[in-house]
Short mmCIF file of C-alpha atoms in Angstrom, two decimals:
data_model
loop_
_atom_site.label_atom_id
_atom_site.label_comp_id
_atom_site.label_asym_id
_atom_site.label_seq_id
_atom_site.Cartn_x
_atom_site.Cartn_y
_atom_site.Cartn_z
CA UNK A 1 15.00 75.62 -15.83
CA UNK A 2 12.29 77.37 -13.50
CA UNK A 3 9.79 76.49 -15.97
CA UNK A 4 10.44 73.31 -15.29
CA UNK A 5 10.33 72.75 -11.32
CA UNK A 6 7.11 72.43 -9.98
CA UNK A 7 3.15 71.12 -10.53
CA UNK A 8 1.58 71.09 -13.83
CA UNK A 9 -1.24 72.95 -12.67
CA UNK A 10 0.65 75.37 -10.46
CA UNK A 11 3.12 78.55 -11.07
CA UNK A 12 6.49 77.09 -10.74
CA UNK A 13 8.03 76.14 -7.61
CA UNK A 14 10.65 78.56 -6.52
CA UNK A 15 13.92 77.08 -6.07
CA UNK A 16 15.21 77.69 -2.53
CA UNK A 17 19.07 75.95 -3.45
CA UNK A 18 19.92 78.49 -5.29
CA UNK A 19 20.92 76.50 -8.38
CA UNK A 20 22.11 78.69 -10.74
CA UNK A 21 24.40 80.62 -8.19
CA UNK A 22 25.92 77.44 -6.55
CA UNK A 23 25.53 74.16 -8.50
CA UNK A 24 26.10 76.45 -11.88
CA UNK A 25 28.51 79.21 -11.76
CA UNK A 26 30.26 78.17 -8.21
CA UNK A 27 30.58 74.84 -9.09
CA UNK A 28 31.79 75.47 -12.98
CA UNK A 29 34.14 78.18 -11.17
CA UNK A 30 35.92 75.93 -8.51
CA UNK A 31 35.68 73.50 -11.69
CA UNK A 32 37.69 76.43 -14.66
CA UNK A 33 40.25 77.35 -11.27
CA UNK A 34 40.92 73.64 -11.14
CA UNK A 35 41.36 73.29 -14.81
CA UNK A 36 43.56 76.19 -15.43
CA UNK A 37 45.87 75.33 -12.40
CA UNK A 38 46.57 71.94 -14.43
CA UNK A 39 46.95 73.36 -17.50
CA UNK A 40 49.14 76.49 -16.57
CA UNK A 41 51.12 72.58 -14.77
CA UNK A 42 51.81 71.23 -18.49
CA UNK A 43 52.11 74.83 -20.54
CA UNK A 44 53.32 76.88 -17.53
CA UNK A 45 50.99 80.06 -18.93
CA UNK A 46 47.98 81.22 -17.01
CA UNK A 47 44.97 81.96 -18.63
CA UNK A 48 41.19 83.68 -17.80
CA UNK A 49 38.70 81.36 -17.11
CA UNK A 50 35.04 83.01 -18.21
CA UNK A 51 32.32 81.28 -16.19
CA UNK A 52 28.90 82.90 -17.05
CA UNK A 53 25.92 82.17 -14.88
CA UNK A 54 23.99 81.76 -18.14
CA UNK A 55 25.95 78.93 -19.49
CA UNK A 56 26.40 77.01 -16.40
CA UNK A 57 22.89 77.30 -15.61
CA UNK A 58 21.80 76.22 -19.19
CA UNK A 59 24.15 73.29 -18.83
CA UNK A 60 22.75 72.16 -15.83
CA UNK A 61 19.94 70.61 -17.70
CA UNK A 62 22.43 68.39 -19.67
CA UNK A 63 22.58 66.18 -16.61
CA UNK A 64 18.78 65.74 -17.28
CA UNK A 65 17.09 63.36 -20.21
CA UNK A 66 15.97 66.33 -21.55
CA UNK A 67 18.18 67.97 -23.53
CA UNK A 68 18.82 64.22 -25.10
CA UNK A 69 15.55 64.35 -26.54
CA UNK A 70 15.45 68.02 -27.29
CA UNK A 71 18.36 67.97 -29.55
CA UNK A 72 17.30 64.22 -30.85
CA UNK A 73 13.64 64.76 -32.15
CA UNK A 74 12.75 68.59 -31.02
CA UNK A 75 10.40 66.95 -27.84
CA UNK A 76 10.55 68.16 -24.41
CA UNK A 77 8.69 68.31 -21.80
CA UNK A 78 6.07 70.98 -19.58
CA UNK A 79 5.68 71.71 -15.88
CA UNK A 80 5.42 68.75 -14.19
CA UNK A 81 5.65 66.00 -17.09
CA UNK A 82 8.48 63.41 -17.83
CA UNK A 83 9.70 60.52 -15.69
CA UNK A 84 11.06 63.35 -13.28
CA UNK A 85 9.01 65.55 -13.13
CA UNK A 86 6.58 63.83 -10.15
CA UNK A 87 4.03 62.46 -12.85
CA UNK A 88 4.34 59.00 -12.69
CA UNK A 89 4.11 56.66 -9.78
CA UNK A 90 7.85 55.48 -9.26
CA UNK A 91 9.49 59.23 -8.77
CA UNK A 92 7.17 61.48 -7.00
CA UNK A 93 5.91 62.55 -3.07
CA UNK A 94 3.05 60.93 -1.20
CA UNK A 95 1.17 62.46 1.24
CA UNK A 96 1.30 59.56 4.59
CA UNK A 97 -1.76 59.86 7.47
CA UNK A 98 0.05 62.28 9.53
CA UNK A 99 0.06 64.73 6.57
CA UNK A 100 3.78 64.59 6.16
CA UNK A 101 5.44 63.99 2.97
CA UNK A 102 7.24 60.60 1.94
CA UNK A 103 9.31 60.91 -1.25
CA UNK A 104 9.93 57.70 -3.72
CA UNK A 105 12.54 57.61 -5.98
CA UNK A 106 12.11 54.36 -7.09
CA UNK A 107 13.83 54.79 -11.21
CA UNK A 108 15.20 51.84 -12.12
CA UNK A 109 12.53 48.67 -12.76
CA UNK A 110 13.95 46.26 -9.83
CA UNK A 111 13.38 49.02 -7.13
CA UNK A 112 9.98 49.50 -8.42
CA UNK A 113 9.63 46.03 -8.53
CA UNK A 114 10.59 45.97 -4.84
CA UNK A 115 8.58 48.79 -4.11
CA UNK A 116 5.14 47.36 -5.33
CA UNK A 117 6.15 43.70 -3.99
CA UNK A 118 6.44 45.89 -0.07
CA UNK A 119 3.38 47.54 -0.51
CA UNK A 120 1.38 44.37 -1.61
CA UNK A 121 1.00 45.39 -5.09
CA UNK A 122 3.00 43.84 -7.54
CA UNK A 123 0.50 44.39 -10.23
CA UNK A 124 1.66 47.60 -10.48
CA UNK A 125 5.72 46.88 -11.69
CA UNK A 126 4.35 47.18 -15.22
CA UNK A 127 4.69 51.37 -14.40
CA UNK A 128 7.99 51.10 -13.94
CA UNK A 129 10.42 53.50 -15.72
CA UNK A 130 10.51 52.86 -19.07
CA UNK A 131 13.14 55.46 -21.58
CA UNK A 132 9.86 56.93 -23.23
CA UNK A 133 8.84 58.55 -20.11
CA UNK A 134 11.35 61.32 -20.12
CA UNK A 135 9.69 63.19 -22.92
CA UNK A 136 5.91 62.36 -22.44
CA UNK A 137 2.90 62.97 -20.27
CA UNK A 138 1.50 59.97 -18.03
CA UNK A 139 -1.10 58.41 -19.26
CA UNK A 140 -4.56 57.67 -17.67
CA UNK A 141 -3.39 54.34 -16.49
CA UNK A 142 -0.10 55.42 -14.99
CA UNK A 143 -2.04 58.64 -12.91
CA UNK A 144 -4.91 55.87 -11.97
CA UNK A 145 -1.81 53.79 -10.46
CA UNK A 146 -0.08 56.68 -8.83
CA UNK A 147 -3.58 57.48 -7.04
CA UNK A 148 -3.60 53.90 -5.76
CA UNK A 149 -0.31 53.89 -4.46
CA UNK A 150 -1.03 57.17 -2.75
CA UNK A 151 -4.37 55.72 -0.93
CA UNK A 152 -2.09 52.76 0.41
CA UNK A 153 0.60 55.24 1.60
CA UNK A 154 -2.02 57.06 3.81
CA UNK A 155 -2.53 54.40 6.10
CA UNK A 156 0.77 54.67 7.78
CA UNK A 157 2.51 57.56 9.10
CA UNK A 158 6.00 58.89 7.42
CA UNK A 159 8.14 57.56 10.19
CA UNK A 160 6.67 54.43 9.75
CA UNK A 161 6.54 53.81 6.01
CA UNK A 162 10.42 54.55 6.67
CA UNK A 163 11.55 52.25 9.09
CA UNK A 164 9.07 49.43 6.84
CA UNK A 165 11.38 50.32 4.09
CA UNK A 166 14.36 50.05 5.36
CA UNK A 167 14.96 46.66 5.08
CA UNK A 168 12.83 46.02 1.48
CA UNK A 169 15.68 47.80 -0.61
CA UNK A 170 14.29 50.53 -2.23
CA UNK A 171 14.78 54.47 -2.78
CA UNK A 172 12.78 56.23 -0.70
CA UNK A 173 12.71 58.55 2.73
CA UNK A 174 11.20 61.29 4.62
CA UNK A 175 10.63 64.46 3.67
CA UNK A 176 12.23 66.37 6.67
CA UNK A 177 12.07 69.66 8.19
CA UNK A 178 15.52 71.70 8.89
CA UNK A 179 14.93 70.33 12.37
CA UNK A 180 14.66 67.19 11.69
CA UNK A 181 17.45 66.96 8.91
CA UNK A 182 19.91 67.97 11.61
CA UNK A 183 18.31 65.26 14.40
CA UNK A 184 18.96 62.43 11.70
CA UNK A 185 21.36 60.08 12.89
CA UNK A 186 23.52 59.71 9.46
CA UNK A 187 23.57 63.84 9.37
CA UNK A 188 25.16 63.37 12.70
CA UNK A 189 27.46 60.99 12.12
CA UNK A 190 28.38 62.52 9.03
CA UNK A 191 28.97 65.46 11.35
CA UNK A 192 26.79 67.80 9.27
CA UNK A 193 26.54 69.96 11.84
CA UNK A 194 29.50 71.48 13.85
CA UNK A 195 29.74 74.09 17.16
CA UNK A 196 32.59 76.50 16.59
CA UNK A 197 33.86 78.84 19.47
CA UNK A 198 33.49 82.35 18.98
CA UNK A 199 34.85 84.82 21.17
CA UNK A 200 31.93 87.43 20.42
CA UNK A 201 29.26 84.48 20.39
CA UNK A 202 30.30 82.06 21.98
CA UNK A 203 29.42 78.50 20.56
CA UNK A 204 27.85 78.81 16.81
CA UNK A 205 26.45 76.14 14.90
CA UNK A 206 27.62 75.71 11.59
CA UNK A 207 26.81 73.55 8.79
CA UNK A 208 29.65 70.85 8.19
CA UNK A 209 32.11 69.90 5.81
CA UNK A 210 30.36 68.53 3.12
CA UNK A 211 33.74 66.88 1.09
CA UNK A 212 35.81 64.81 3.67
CA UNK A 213 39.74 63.90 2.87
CA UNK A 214 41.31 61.07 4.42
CA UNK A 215 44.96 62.65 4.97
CA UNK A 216 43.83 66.82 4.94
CA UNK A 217 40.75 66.39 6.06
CA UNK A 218 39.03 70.38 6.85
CA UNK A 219 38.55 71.73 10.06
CA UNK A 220 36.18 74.92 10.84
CA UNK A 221 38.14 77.06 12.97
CA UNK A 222 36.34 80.14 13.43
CA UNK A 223 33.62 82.31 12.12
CA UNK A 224 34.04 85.11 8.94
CA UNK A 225 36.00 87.92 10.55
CA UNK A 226 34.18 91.19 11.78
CA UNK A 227 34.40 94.35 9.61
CA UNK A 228 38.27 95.35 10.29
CA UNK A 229 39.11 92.75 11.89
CA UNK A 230 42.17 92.05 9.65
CA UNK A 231 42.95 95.31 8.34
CA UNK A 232 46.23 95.93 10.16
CA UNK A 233 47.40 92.74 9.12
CA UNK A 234 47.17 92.93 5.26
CA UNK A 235 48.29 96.22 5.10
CA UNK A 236 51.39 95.39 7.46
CA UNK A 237 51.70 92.26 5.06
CA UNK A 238 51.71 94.87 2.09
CA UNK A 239 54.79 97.08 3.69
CA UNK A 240 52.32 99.66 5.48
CA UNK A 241 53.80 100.43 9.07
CA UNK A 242 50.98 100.95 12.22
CA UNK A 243 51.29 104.75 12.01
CA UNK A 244 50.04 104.82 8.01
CA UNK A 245 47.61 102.08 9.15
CA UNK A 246 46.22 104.22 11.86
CA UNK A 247 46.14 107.27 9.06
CA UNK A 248 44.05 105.44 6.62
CA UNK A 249 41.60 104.26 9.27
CA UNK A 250 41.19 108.20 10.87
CA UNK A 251 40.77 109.00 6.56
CA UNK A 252 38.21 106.76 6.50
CA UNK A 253 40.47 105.28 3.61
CA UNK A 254 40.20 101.61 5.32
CA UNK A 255 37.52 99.76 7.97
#
């Protein structure tokens, strides 16, 4: 998969999500736990549920044209190729005159359609996606349109190619900074963000809740315990009285 991410004419791009690690084998775990749960429901037997970062990771890429193609004909594509992989004009980042970065993710043919019609250039909707483009290289005409498109895009500034957007329905935003992910007023309301009381700390930010419930919805509470913290507790919980609790801490035996 790292092979993949990045420029064609550049070392890959380092992932900084962590994908294996939290979209593979986190999210397959939570995923096996939830599975087995249901089962053990219906058979009323448990069972070990193997999650390998290797498989999850290599799985990943099933969610991508890719591996469609690669088991169809045997073609796949390099660093940077394919409909998205940032080589043709409808799915890619343009630089705006302020030097910040506006990303288009225009990949079905009405949005491009809208795109080209906002930026005055509907003789461009002939590059829109078409099913061929996930396993082959742009061509000279399709590179020659994405430079045009970038040369129009430098005339504004980020904030305002986005709020010119807005209203001409099509897939596209600014690139942010952490800063300015957390000033954006649908991270707010969305309440992305939370302060939690800490009695060491006093008010922490934390990132949010990402999956809201209607009737449980979460709550953070607090911040991870300090080292010890609950010691006394689970051991009391596990028949231990406070003198043997206060003997394994002097042993060295617990934190």
């Amino acid at each position: 998969m790292l092979n993949l991410i990045g420029q064609a004419d550049q070392p890959p791009a380092i992932p900084l999500n962590l994908v294996a690690d939290y979209a593979g084998a986190s999210m397959h775990g939570v995923i096996g736990i939830l599975l087995a749960l249901m089962a053990r429901q219906h058979t009323g037997r448990g069972q070990y549920v193997d999650i390998a970062y290797l498989d999850t990771t290599v799985f990943l890429l099933a969610a991508t044209p890719l591996l469609r193609d690669y088991f169809f004909n045997g073609s796949t594509c390099e660093r940077g190729e394919g409909a998205l992989g940032g080589s043709y004009p409808y799915y890619t980042t343009y630089e705006t005159a302020d030097r910040q970065l506006l990303s288009v993710g225009c990949t079905e043919p009405w949005l491009w359609a809208n795109f080209c019609k906002a930026i005055g250039r509907e003789d461009l909707k002939r590059f829109a996606l078409q099913p061929a483009h996930h396993a082959s290289v742009a061509d000279r005409d399709a590179i020659q349109a994405k430079a045009e498109v970038q040369e129009i895009l430098r005339q504004k500034t980020r904030d305002d190619w986005f709020e010119y957007f807005k209203d001409k329905n099509v897939w596209g935003g600014p690139v942010y900074t952490v800063e300015e992910m957390f000033e954006d007023p649908q991270v707010q309301a969305r309440k992305m963000a939370v302060e939690v009381e800490d009695p060491r700390y006093g008010k922490v930010r934390q990132a949010g809740i990402a999956i809201k419930l209607s009737e449980t919805p979460g709550q953070l509470r607090r911040l991870g315990p300090s080292v010890g913290e609950h010691t006394d507790e689970v051991l009391q919980s596990l028949g231990y009285d406070a003198v043997r609790c206060q003997e394994l801490r002097q042993a060295g035996t617990v934190a």
